[in-house]
Coordinates of C-alpha atoms in Angstrom, one line a residue:
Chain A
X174 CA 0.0 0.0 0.0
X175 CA 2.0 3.3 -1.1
X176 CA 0.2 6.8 -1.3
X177 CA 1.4 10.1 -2.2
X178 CA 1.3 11.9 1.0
X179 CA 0.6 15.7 1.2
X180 CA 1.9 17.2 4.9
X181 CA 0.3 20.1 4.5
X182 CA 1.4 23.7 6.6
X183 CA 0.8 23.0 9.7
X184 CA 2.1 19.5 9.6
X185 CA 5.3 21.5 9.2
X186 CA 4.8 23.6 12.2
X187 CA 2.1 24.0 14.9
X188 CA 0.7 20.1 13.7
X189 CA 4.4 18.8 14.0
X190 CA 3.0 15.9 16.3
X191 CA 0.4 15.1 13.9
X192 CA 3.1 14.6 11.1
X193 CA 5.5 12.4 13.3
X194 CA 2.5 10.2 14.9
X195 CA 0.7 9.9 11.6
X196 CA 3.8 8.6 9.4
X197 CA 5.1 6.9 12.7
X198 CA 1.5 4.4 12.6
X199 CA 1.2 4.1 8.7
X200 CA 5.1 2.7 8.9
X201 CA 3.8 0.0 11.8
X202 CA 1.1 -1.3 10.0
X203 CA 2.9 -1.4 6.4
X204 CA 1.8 1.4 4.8
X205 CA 4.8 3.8 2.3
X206 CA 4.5 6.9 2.0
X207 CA 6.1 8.9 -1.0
X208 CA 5.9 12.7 -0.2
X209 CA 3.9 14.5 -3.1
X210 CA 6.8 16.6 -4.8
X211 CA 7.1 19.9 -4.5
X212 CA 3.7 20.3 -3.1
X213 CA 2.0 23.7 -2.2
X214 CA -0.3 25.3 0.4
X215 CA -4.1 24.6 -0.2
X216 CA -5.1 28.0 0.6
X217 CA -7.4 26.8 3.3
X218 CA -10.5 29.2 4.1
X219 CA -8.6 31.8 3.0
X220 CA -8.6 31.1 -0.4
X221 CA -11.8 29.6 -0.5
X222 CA -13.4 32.9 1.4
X223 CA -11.8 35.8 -1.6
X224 CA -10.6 33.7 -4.6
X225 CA -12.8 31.1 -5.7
X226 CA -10.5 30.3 -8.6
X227 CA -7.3 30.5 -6.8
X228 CA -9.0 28.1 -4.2
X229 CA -9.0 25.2 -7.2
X230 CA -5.7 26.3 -8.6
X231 CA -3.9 25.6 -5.3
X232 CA -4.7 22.1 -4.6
X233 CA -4.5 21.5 -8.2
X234 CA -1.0 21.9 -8.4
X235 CA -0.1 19.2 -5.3
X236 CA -2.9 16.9 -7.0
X237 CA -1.2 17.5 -10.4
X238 CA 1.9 16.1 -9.1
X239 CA 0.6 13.4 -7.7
X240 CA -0.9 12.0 -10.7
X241 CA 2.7 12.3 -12.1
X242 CA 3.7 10.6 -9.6
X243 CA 1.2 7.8 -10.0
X244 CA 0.2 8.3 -6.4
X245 CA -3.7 8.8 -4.9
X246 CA -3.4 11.8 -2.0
X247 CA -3.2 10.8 1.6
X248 CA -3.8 13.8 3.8
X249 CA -3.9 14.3 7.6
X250 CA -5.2 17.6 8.1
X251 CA -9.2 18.1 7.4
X252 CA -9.0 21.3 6.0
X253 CA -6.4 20.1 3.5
X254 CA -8.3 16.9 2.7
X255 CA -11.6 19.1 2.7
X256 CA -9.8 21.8 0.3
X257 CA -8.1 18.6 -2.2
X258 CA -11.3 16.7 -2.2
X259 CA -13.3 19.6 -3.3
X260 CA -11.0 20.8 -5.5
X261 CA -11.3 17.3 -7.3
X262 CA -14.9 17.5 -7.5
X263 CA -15.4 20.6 -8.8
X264 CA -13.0 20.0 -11.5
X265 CA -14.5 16.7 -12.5
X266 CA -17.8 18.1 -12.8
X267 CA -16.8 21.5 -14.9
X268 CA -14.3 20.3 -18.5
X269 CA -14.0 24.4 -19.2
X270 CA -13.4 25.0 -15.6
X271 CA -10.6 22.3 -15.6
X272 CA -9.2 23.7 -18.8
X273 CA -9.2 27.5 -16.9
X274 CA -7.6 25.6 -13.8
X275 CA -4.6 23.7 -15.9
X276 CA -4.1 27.6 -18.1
X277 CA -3.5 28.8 -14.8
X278 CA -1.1 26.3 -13.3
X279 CA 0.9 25.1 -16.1
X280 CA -0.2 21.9 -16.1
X281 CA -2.7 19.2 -17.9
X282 CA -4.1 17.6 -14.6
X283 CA -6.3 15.3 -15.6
X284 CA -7.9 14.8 -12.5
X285 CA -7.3 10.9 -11.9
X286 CA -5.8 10.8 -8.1
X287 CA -8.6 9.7 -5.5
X288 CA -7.8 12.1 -2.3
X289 CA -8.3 10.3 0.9
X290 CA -7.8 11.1 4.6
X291 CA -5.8 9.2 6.3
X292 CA -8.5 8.2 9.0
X293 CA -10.2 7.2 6.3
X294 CA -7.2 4.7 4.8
X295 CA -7.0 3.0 8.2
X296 CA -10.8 2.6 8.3
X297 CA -11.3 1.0 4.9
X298 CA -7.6 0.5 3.0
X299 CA -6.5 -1.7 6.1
X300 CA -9.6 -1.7 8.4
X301 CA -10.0 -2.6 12.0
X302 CA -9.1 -6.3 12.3
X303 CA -5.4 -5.7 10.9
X304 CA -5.5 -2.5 13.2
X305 CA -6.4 -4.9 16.0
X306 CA -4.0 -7.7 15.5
X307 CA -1.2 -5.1 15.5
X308 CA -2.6 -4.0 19.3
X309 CA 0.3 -4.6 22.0
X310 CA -0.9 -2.4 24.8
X311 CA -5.2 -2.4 24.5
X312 CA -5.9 1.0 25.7
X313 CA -9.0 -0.6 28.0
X314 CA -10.7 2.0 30.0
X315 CA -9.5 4.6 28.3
X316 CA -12.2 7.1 27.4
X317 CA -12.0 8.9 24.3
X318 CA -14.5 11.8 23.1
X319 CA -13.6 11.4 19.4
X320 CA -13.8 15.4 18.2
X321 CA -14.2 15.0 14.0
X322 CA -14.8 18.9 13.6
X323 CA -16.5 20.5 10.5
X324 CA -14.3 19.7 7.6
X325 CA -13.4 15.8 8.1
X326 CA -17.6 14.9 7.8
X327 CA -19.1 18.1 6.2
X328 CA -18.1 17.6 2.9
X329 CA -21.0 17.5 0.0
X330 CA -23.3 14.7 -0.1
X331 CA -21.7 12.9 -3.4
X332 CA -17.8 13.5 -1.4
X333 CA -18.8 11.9 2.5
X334 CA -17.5 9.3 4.3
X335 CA -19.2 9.0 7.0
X336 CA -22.6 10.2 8.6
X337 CA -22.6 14.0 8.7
X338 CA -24.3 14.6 12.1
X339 CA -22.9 12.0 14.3
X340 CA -20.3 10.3 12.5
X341 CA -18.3 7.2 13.8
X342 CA -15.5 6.2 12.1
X343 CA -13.0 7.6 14.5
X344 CA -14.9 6.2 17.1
X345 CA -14.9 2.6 15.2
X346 CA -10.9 3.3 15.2
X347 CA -10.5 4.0 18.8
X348 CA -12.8 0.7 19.7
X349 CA -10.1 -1.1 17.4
X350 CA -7.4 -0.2 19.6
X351 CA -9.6 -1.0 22.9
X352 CA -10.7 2.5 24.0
X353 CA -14.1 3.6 25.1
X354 CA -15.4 5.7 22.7
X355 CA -17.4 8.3 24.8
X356 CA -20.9 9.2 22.8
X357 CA -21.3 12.8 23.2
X358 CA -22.9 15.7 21.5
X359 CA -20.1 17.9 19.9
X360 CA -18.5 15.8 17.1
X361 CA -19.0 18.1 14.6
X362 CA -19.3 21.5 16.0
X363 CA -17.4 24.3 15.1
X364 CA -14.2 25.4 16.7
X365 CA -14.2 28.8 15.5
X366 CA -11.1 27.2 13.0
X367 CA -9.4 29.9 11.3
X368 CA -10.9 33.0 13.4
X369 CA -8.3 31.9 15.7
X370 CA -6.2 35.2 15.2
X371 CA -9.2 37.1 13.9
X372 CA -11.4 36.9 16.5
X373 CA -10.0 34.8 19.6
X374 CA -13.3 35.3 21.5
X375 CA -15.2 33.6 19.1
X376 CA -12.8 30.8 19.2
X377 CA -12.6 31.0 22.8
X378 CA -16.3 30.6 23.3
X379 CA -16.5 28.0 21.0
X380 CA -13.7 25.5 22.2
X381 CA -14.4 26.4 25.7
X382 CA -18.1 24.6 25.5
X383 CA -16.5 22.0 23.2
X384 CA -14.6 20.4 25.7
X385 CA -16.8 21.5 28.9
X386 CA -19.0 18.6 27.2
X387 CA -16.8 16.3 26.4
X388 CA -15.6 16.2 30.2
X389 CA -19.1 16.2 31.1
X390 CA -19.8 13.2 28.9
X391 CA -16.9 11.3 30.6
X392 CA -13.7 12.1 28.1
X393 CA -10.5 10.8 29.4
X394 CA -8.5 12.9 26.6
X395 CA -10.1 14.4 23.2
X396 CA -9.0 13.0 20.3
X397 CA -8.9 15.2 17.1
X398 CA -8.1 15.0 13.3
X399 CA -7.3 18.6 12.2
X400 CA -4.4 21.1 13.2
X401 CA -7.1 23.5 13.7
X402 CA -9.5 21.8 16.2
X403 CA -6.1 20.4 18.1
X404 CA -5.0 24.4 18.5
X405 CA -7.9 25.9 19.3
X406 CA -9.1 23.3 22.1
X407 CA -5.2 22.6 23.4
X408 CA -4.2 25.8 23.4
X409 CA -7.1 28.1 24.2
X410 CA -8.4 25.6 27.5
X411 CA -6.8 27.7 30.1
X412 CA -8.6 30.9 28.5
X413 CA -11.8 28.5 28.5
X414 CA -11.1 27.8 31.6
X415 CA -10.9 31.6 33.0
X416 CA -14.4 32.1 31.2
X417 CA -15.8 29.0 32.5
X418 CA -14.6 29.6 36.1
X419 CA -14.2 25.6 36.2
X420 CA -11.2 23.6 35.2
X421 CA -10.9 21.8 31.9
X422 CA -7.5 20.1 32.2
X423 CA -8.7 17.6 29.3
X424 CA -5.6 16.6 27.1
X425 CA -6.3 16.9 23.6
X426 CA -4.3 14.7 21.0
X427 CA -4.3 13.6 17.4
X428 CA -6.3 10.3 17.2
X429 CA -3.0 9.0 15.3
X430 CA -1.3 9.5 19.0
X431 CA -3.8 7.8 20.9
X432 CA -4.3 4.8 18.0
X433 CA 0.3 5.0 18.3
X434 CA -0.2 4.0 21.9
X435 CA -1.9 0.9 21.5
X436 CA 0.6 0.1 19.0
X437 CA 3.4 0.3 21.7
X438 CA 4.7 3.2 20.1
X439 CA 7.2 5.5 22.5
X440 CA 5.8 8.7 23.6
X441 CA 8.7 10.1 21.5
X442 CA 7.3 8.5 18.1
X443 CA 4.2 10.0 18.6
X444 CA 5.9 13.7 19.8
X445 CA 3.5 13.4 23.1
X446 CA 5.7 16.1 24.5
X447 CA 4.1 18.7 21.9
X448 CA 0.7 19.0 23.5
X449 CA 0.1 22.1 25.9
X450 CA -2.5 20.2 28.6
X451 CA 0.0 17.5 29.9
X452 CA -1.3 14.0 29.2
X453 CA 1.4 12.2 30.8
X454 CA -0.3 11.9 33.9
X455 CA -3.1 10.3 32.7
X456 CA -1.3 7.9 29.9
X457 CA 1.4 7.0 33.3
X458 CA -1.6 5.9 35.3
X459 CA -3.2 3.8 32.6
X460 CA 0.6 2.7 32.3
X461 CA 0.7 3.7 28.4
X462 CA 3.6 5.6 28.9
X463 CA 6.7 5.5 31.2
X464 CA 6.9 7.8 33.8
X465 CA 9.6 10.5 33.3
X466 CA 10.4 9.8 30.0
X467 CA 9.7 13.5 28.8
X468 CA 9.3 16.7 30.1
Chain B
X168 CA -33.3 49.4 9.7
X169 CA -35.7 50.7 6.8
X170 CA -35.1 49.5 3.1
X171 CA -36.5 50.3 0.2
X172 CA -37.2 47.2 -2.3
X173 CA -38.8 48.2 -5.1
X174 CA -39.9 46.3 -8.0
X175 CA -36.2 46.8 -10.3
X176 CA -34.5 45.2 -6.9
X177 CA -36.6 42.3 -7.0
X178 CA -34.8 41.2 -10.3
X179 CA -31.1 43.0 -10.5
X180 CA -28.5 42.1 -11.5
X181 CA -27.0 41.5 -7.8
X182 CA -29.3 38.9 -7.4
X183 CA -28.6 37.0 -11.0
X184 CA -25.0 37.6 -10.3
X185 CA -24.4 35.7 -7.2
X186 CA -27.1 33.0 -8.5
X187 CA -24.6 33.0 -11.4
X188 CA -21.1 32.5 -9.5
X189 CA -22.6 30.6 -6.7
X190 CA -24.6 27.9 -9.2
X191 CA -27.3 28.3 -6.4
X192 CA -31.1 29.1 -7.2
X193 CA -31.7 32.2 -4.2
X194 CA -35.5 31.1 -5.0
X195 CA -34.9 28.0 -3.2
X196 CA -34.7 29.5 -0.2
X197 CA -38.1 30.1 1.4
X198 CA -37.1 31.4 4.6
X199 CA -37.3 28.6 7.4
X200 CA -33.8 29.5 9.0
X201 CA -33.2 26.4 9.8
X202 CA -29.3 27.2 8.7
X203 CA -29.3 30.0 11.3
X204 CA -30.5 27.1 13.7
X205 CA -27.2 25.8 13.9
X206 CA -24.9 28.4 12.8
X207 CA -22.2 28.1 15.7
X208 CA -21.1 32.2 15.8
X209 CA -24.9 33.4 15.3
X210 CA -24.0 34.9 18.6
X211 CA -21.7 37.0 17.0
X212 CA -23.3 38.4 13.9
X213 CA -25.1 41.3 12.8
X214 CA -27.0 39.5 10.0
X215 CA -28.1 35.5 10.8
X216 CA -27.5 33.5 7.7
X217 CA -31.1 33.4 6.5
X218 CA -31.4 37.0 6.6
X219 CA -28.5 37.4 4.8
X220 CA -29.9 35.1 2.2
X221 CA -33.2 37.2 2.1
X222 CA -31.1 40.7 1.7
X223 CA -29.8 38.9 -1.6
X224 CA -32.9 37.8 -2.9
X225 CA -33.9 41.3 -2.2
X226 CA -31.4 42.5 -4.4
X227 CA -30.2 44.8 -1.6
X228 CA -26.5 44.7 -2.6
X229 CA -25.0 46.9 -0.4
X230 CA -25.8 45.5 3.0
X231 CA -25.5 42.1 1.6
X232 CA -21.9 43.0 1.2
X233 CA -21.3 45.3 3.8
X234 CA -21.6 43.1 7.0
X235 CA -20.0 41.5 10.2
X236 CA -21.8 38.1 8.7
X237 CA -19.9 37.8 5.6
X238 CA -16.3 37.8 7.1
X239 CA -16.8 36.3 10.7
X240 CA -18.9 33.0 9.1
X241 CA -16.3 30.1 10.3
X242 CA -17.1 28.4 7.1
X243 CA -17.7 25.4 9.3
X244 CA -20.5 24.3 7.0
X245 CA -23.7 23.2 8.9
X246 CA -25.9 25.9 7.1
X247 CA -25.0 24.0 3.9
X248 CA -25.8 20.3 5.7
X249 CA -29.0 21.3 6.8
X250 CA -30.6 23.2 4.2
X251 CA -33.9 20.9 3.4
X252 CA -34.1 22.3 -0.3
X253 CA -29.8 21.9 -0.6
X254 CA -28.8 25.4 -1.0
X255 CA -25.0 25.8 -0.5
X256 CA -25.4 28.9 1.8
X257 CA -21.4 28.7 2.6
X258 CA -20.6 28.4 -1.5
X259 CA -22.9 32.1 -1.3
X260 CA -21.2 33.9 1.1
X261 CA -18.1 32.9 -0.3
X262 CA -19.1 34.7 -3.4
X263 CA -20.4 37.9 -1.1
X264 CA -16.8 38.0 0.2
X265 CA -14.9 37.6 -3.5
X266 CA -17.4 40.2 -4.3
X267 CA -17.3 42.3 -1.6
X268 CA -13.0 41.9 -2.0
X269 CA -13.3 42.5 -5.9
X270 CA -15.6 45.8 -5.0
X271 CA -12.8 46.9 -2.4
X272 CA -16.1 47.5 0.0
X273 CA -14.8 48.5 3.6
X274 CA -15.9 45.4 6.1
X275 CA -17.1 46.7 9.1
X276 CA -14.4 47.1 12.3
X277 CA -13.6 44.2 13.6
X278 CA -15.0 41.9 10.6
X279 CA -12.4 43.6 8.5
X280 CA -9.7 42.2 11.0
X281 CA -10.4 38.5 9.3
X282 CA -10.1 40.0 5.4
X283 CA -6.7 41.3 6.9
X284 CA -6.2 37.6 8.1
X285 CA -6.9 36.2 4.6
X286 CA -4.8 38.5 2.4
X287 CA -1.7 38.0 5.2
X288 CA -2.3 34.6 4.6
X289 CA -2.1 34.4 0.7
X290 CA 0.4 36.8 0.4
X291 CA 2.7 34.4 2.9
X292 CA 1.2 31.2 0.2
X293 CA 2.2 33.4 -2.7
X294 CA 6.0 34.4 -1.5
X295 CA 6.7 30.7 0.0
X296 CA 4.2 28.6 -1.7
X297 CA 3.4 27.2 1.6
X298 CA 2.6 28.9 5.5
X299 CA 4.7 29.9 7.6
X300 CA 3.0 30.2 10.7
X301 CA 5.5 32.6 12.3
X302 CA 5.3 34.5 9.1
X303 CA 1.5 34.6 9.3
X304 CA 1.4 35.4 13.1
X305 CA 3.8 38.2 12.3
X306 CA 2.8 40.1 9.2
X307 CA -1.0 39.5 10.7
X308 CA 0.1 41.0 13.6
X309 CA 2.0 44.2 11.6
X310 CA -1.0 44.8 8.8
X311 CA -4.1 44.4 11.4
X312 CA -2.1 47.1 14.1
X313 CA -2.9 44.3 16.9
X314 CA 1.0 44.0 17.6
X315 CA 0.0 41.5 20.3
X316 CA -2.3 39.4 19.5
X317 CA -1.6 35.5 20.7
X318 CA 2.1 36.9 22.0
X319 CA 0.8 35.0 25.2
X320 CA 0.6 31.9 23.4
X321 CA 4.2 32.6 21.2
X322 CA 6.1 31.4 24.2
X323 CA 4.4 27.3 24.0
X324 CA 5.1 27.3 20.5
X325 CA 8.9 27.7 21.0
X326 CA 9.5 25.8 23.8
X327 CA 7.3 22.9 22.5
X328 CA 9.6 22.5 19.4
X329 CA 6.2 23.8 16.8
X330 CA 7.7 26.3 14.6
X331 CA 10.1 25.8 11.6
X332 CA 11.6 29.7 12.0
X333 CA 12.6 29.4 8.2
X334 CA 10.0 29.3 5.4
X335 CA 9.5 26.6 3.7
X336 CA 10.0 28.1 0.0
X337 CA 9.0 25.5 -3.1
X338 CA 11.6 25.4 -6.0
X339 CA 8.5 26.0 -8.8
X340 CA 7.7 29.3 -6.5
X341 CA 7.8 30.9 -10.4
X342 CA 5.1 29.1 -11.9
X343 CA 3.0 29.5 -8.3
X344 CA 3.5 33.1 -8.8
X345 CA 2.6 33.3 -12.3
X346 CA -0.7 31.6 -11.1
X347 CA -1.5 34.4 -8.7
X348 CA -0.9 36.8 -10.9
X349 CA -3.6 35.0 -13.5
X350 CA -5.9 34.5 -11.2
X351 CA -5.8 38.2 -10.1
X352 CA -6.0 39.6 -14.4
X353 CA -9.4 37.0 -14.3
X354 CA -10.7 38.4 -11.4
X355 CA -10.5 42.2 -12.1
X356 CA -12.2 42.0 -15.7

């Protein structure tokens, strides 16, 4: 199983933990990975918000050299996935709007890469019962409020892979592994995303009642699939937490962390130390982790 | 607020256009806000979405375009899930922003803070070809006046290892370029 895998920004930066614990589980359960070349950004929302055209011609590019590469897309952040998928879509649909598109880039994409997330690869490409006989350390007890935000569900109806309301396949991933998956309210509710400069009170707001629930639904840690949602709930809690006048204190990881765990993966494979709300407490009781092995 | 809709409003051009760029049929809509039922900022808008929808199909261009609504939308997408008659209400107000950014209209105060989030952001994508988060953070930072906005939270990122301090510039930054620059002679015909 090879893919052409596209990091995306954050992957590079903020998501850094994201990259190293999603390439980290592909490797242990025998997936390759050949990084698209050359890649660019997707443009995100803020393409998609002032430039309708220069939101297809961005993911184009990447998608365009995948196909040369003879690779379908693997992506890890939703927006980036969301963004790709779209792109692909659109451009299907619309010959004289794919002819624009390839003008513009320099290119004659022809559209032929599938673009897949890589929850959705585990899921289906290598599905639960190879996940499961790869399990060392069952994560039993371990309650996880699976957080799937707007982009990894919401896509249009003839794009979706799961249920868009209250969908499950992260959940099915974390049962794999032998967590609880907690069934709360907030799946897909927005984080305020990328109004996180813009307007931090918004985002504030919105995180802060995001993971009030999930604690109040039970949640051990959060587990997330976008750079976005991680940010926002990680690093905004303590301001939350001021505005809530109650404290949060739930950890928040990538769900290709928690999955790393049960695959006996170190805490320094799956870059546990780059969380803000420390779950090494937590993972030392349930004896996933050593104690004192990081910061 | 007092508006005057008059018969010529009811079918201009405003109205086709965004029907036009947006694929969507505004006649679809018949009102039953359910998409401002679960819009998560609603809290924070000026317009709700459904109202918003209504201005257009009004034909009541400028304050369809002139609004908190347009820019602070999260883009999360439940107004678009919901819809019973499948309108794509975020695929609209994406068009009321290019529009409202093609027309150089003035966002309101602090909606006009997120349109200065945007641009910093493409103009980072179209120098590097991809973010820089620093870079965004900064030049954010320098061209909204907000020196120090998220400076408390700059401090994590360092010590936690999640910034690459140099931009990650592509080799075919050229051709990306070239791109922008098309996309920009399309857009102001």
């Amino acid at each position: 199983m090879k893919y052409g895998y596209y990091p995306g920004c954050s992957l590079l930066g903020s998501a850094v933990e994201y990259d190293r614990s999603g390439r980290a589980l592909l490797e242990a359960l025998g997936v390759e990975l050949e990084e698209i070349d050359d890649w660019v950004c997707c443009g995100a929302t803020a393409a998609h918000a002032t430039s309708h055209l220069l939101s297809l011609a961005l993911p184009a590019i990447s998608c365009a050299a995948a196909e040369k590469q003879g690779l379908d897309v693997l992506a890890c952040c939703s927006a980036c996935y969301s963004r790709l998928k779209q792109t692909n879509h659109d451009l299907r649909k619309d010959p004289a709007l794919l002819a624009q598109i390839n003008e513009i880039i320099e290119e004659d994409y022809k559209v032929k890469p599938r673009v897949l997330h890589v929850s959705e690869v585990l899921a289906n490409e290598i599905g639960a019962d190879a996940i499961r006989e790869k399990v060392t350390k069952p994560l039993d007890g371990l309650k996880v409020a699976c957080y799937y935000g707007c982009l990894l569900a919401r896509l249009p109806k003839a794009l979706r892979i799961d249920n868009i309301e209250y969908p499950t396949m992260l959940d099915d991933l974390m049962a794999a592994v032998g967590a609880e998956p907690v069934d709360w309210p907030c799946k897909t509710e927005c984080c305020g995303a990328a109004l996180t400069l813009a307007r931090q009170d918004m985002v504030i707001r919105l995180s802060g009642e995001l993971v009030q629930m999930a604690k109040e639904c039970g949640a051990d840690v959060i587990a997330v699939a976008c750079p976005l949602c991680q940010a926002n709930l990680d690093m905004y809690q303590s301001d939350a937490e001021g505005q809530l006048g109650e404290q949060l204190g739930v950890p928040v990881l990538y769900f290709t962390q928690v999955m790393g765990l049960a695959l006996g993966l170190t805490a320094e494979q799956l870059a546990l130390d780059k969380v803000i709300v420390d779950p090494t407490p937590l993972l030392v009781e349930r004896g996933l982790v050593e104690a004192g092995v990081y910061l | 607020m007092k508006w005057d809709i008059t018969e010529h409003a009811l079918h201009s051009e405003f109205r086709a256009e965004v029907e036009k760029l947006s694929g969507q049929n505004l006649g679809d809509c018949y009102q039953c806000g359910k998409c401002s039922g679960g819009c998560p900022v609603l809290p924070e808008l000026d317009l709700s979405p459904n109202r918003l929808l209504r201005m257009v199909q009004l034909g009541l261009e400028d304050e369809a375009l002139r609004n908190e609504t347009v820019w602070c939308c999260a883009a999360c997408g439940t107004c678009d899930s919901r819809c019973p008659m499948g309108v794509e209400i975020l695929r609209i107000i994406d068009v009321l922003r290019e529009m409202a950014k093609n027309r150089n209209v003035t966002p309101p105060a602090t909606a006009g803070r997120v349109l200065t989030f945007y641009r910093s952001f493409l103009d980072c994508v179209q120098e590097f070809g991809r973010l820089s988060e620093v870079a965004l953070m900064g030049s954010y930072n320098m061209n909204s006046g907000r020196l120090w906005t998220n400076m408390v939270k700059a401090p994590w990122f360092f010590l936690k290892g999640k910034v690459s301090l140099s931009p990650h510039k592509i080799r075919q930054i050229d051709r990306l370029q070239r791109a922008f620059k098309r996309v920009e002679e399309i857009e102001s015909q």
